[in-house]
Amino acid sequence: MQSGNSTFFITERGPDGNPMESKAVSKDRFFIVIRGKSRKGFCRGCIGRVEAETAGGELMGLLYGCGPNAGSPKSGGLVKAVDTYALTRYQAQLLLYVSSTSKRLELLSNPQLFSTICELSAGDLVVTKHKKGHVPGVVKNLMQIGKKENKEDLKMIGFQVEFMDNENDFLANKLAPLTILNAADIIQVVKSYAAPLGLQYRDVKSGGSRSNVVMRGSSMPSIGTSTRQVTKNESEQSVIHNQTLSTSSVPLEVGSLVEVVNNAGITVYGVIQWLGIPQGKTDIFAGIELDYEVKGCSDGVYKDQRYFTCKSNSALFVPITKCSPDSRFVCSSPVTKTFKTTKVPPVPPYEDSEEDAPPVPESQAVSLFVGKMKGIQGHKNSCYLDATLFSLFSSSVTVDAICNKPADKEQPITRILKSIVNRLRRQGFVPATSVMNFRKKLGCETFSKNEKDPEEFISVLFQKVLCIEPLFKLRSEEGTSQGAYTLQIFLEKEQMGQTPTVQKLLDTSCMSGNIKFETMPPCLIVQMPRCGNNYKMFSHIIPSIELDITDLLYNSPRECFICGRMATFECLQCLPDCKLQPGRIKQYCSTCNTQVHTHRSRSSHSPMALALPAGVATDAPLPRHTMQLFAVLCIQTSHYVSFVKYGLDSHSWLFFDSMADRYGDDQNGYNIPEVRACPELGDFLGQPDEELTRANPALAPELVRRLLCDSYMFLYHSPEMLVSEPNSGGP
């Protein structure tokens, strides 16, 4: 069937699921440029076909464009093979129909979604970006777009989708006109034959065909084309959507996972966030937070009355008789099915003690902290404070001197903080009420209710609460010194590569600003660079487990970058030199300084003489001054979490979220904090530097990906140094 002069339905697919254009097997090699600067026509997001490969590791290929004529190559060029990602012919056809190069890369960064899109066929359910909302629809046909006038031409692939809208009534099936979408328009997929790894599923029979429903792990809905048929065994274990719920056999309550099926067979899934009788109704209704946005739903408001809060277009209110327990979660055993609700572990009573609790040792950290209702309970935008306190005080000994000040010299707010720290270390849990009392004493009302930046809280914590001198002093080019509690990285994005490390960011920032540390800091809190109003300048940052600041210390002996002898000169212009390890600080002895700068590309440099301490032998071994990473604060959509190193073992990492879950509604509920062990972080960071810089966060485990992509503050300490005792006289 043909639509227009250049769009065709795909009617035949090969055994690998790819469309078949001919019986001959395609040996063409395609690629997409994923990094590197624009070179001879190729830039990030461009798609090409390999024509030849050079001995120097470069690909010579044809470049495809963007827009309506993207299927016709417009030029040739060279690109480094390491800057590309190999594509199949079908993947290239799908991505060519995505006109935006940035959207191509964004889609490619989610390999699970992209691979599922590559396997779509007629009858699969998708959720798409359409107009102002997310709309479910069914794939009706796969379309070939464009003309193939030359053998190098490549037809693009799009999806003809039939929408299912619910503008007037959520449970009414409203068909929208068919339209052709590209792969980037699809945000969720339900495959008729796919099942996610690690989850149980059961067949959903619909119109005589079988379809496996994707689980909550993928946050996707399922669909049938006619009323669902239920076997005798199924009916004994679950409730049909139009039956009255038997609350005695399978109780539904706040936190229950449920499904709602309309008369057209469309099933949506969600979590009950509210139960009760709405104003103007006589029956019990359930307020359900759906797994995905649906046009026509609300953000928790029903008939002008708010019952809970969630994302817009995600709240559905229906009679409880329309709800069934979520049929996707089935037991593998033949026993009667049970349905999981949010269970909150009991918190044992706590008796405060005047004796200070030491940091939790490595051998006890997991048993004390890991689990739900562990860590510090979040409340009213407190995540910035919760994550910071947990990072500083749960296991680290760096700032532990603050707990050892004589009681007669403590301020009242310091005693409140000590009680929080002691309870955290003894019980592994601090309730939100204790933290709120502390927040109200911080001197500004906004600390008790508003979102805050950890930087602001850290300054108040050390200066006003603990009365500690600045953690370090920075010396400028002019010779003036200024104290600080956190160090903000300032640089231009062009100064760094695609995958910077914390070490390179710190070195480049300090050298660009020509600043040095006056002395070795006992604790260093490094803020990642920002870009305008955004928190992230880079898509991901590689943590440096060990931070070497030897070359950033003022008046400290340093090694020559070339020969290892005592350095007497430093050159800022050599920092980005691609022939001298770009990003590494360059200091030289007198001989090497002369030799390096005789090269014509460096003859215009202006190396500066280094200030050296008196009495240091030029041939004496020079020690390195290093600091160890002990915590990372991360931010995603204004929510802070933290990763904490709780021992010497490389796998001793914890992940903390003060608002990981919630019990009840906004008025009567509370947040459930959670601490998780994440030894996989040690495995990842233990890789060689070369492997780390090539790592793809999209392929990393969930917590590793969050650390790489969401990192905001890195906390380092010098194990042999302690923070000095607080001043007795206050700030």
JSON list of C-alpha atoms in Angstrom, two decimals, residues 636 643 655 657 674 676 678 680-681 697-710:
[
{"chain": "A", "resi": 636, "resn": "GLN", "atom": "CA", "xyz": [17.85, 15.59, 40.22]},
{"chain": "A", "resi": 643, "resn": "PHE", "atom": "CA", "xyz": [26.33, 8.55, 48.43]},
{"chain": "A", "resi": 655, "resn": "PHE", "atom": "CA", "xyz": [22.99, 5.46, 49.02]},
{"chain": "A", "resi": 657, "resn": "ASP", "atom": "CA", "xyz": [17.32, 9.24, 50.10]},
{"chain": "A", "resi": 674, "resn": "GLU", "atom": "CA", "xyz": [15.72, 4.69, 52.84]},
{"chain": "A", "resi": 676, "resn": "ARG", "atom": "CA", "xyz": [20.65, 1.15, 50.34]},
{"chain": "A", "resi": 678, "resn": "CYS", "atom": "CA", "xyz": [25.60, -0.07, 46.70]},
{"chain": "A", "resi": 680, "resn": "GLU", "atom": "CA", "xyz": [28.42, -1.94, 42.62]},
{"chain": "A", "resi": 681, "resn": "LEU", "atom": "CA", "xyz": [29.79, 1.58, 42.93]},
{"chain": "A", "resi": 697, "resn": "PRO", "atom": "CA", "xyz": [26.18, 5.92, 32.00]},
{"chain": "A", "resi": 698, "resn": "ALA", "atom": "CA", "xyz": [23.09, 4.62, 30.23]},
{"chain": "A", "resi": 699, "resn": "LEU", "atom": "CA", "xyz": [24.49, 1.10, 30.47]},
{"chain": "A", "resi": 700, "resn": "ALA", "atom": "CA", "xyz": [25.57, 1.40, 34.11]},
{"chain": "A", "resi": 701, "resn": "PRO", "atom": "CA", "xyz": [23.53, 0.14, 37.10]},
{"chain": "A", "resi": 702, "resn": "GLU", "atom": "CA", "xyz": [20.87, 2.55, 38.37]},
{"chain": "A", "resi": 703, "resn": "LEU", "atom": "CA", "xyz": [22.78, 3.95, 41.35]},
{"chain": "A", "resi": 704, "resn": "VAL", "atom": "CA", "xyz": [26.04, 4.22, 39.42]},
{"chain": "A", "resi": 705, "resn": "ARG", "atom": "CA", "xyz": [24.23, 6.17, 36.71]},
{"chain": "A", "resi": 706, "resn": "ARG", "atom": "CA", "xyz": [22.73, 8.53, 39.28]},
{"chain": "A", "resi": 707, "resn": "LEU", "atom": "CA", "xyz": [26.16, 9.21, 40.76]},
{"chain": "A", "resi": 708, "resn": "LEU", "atom": "CA", "xyz": [27.71, 9.92, 37.37]},
{"chain": "A", "resi": 709, "resn": "CYS", "atom": "CA", "xyz": [24.91, 12.04, 35.94]},
{"chain": "A", "resi": 710, "resn": "ASP", "atom": "CA", "xyz": [23.52, 13.86, 39.01]}
]
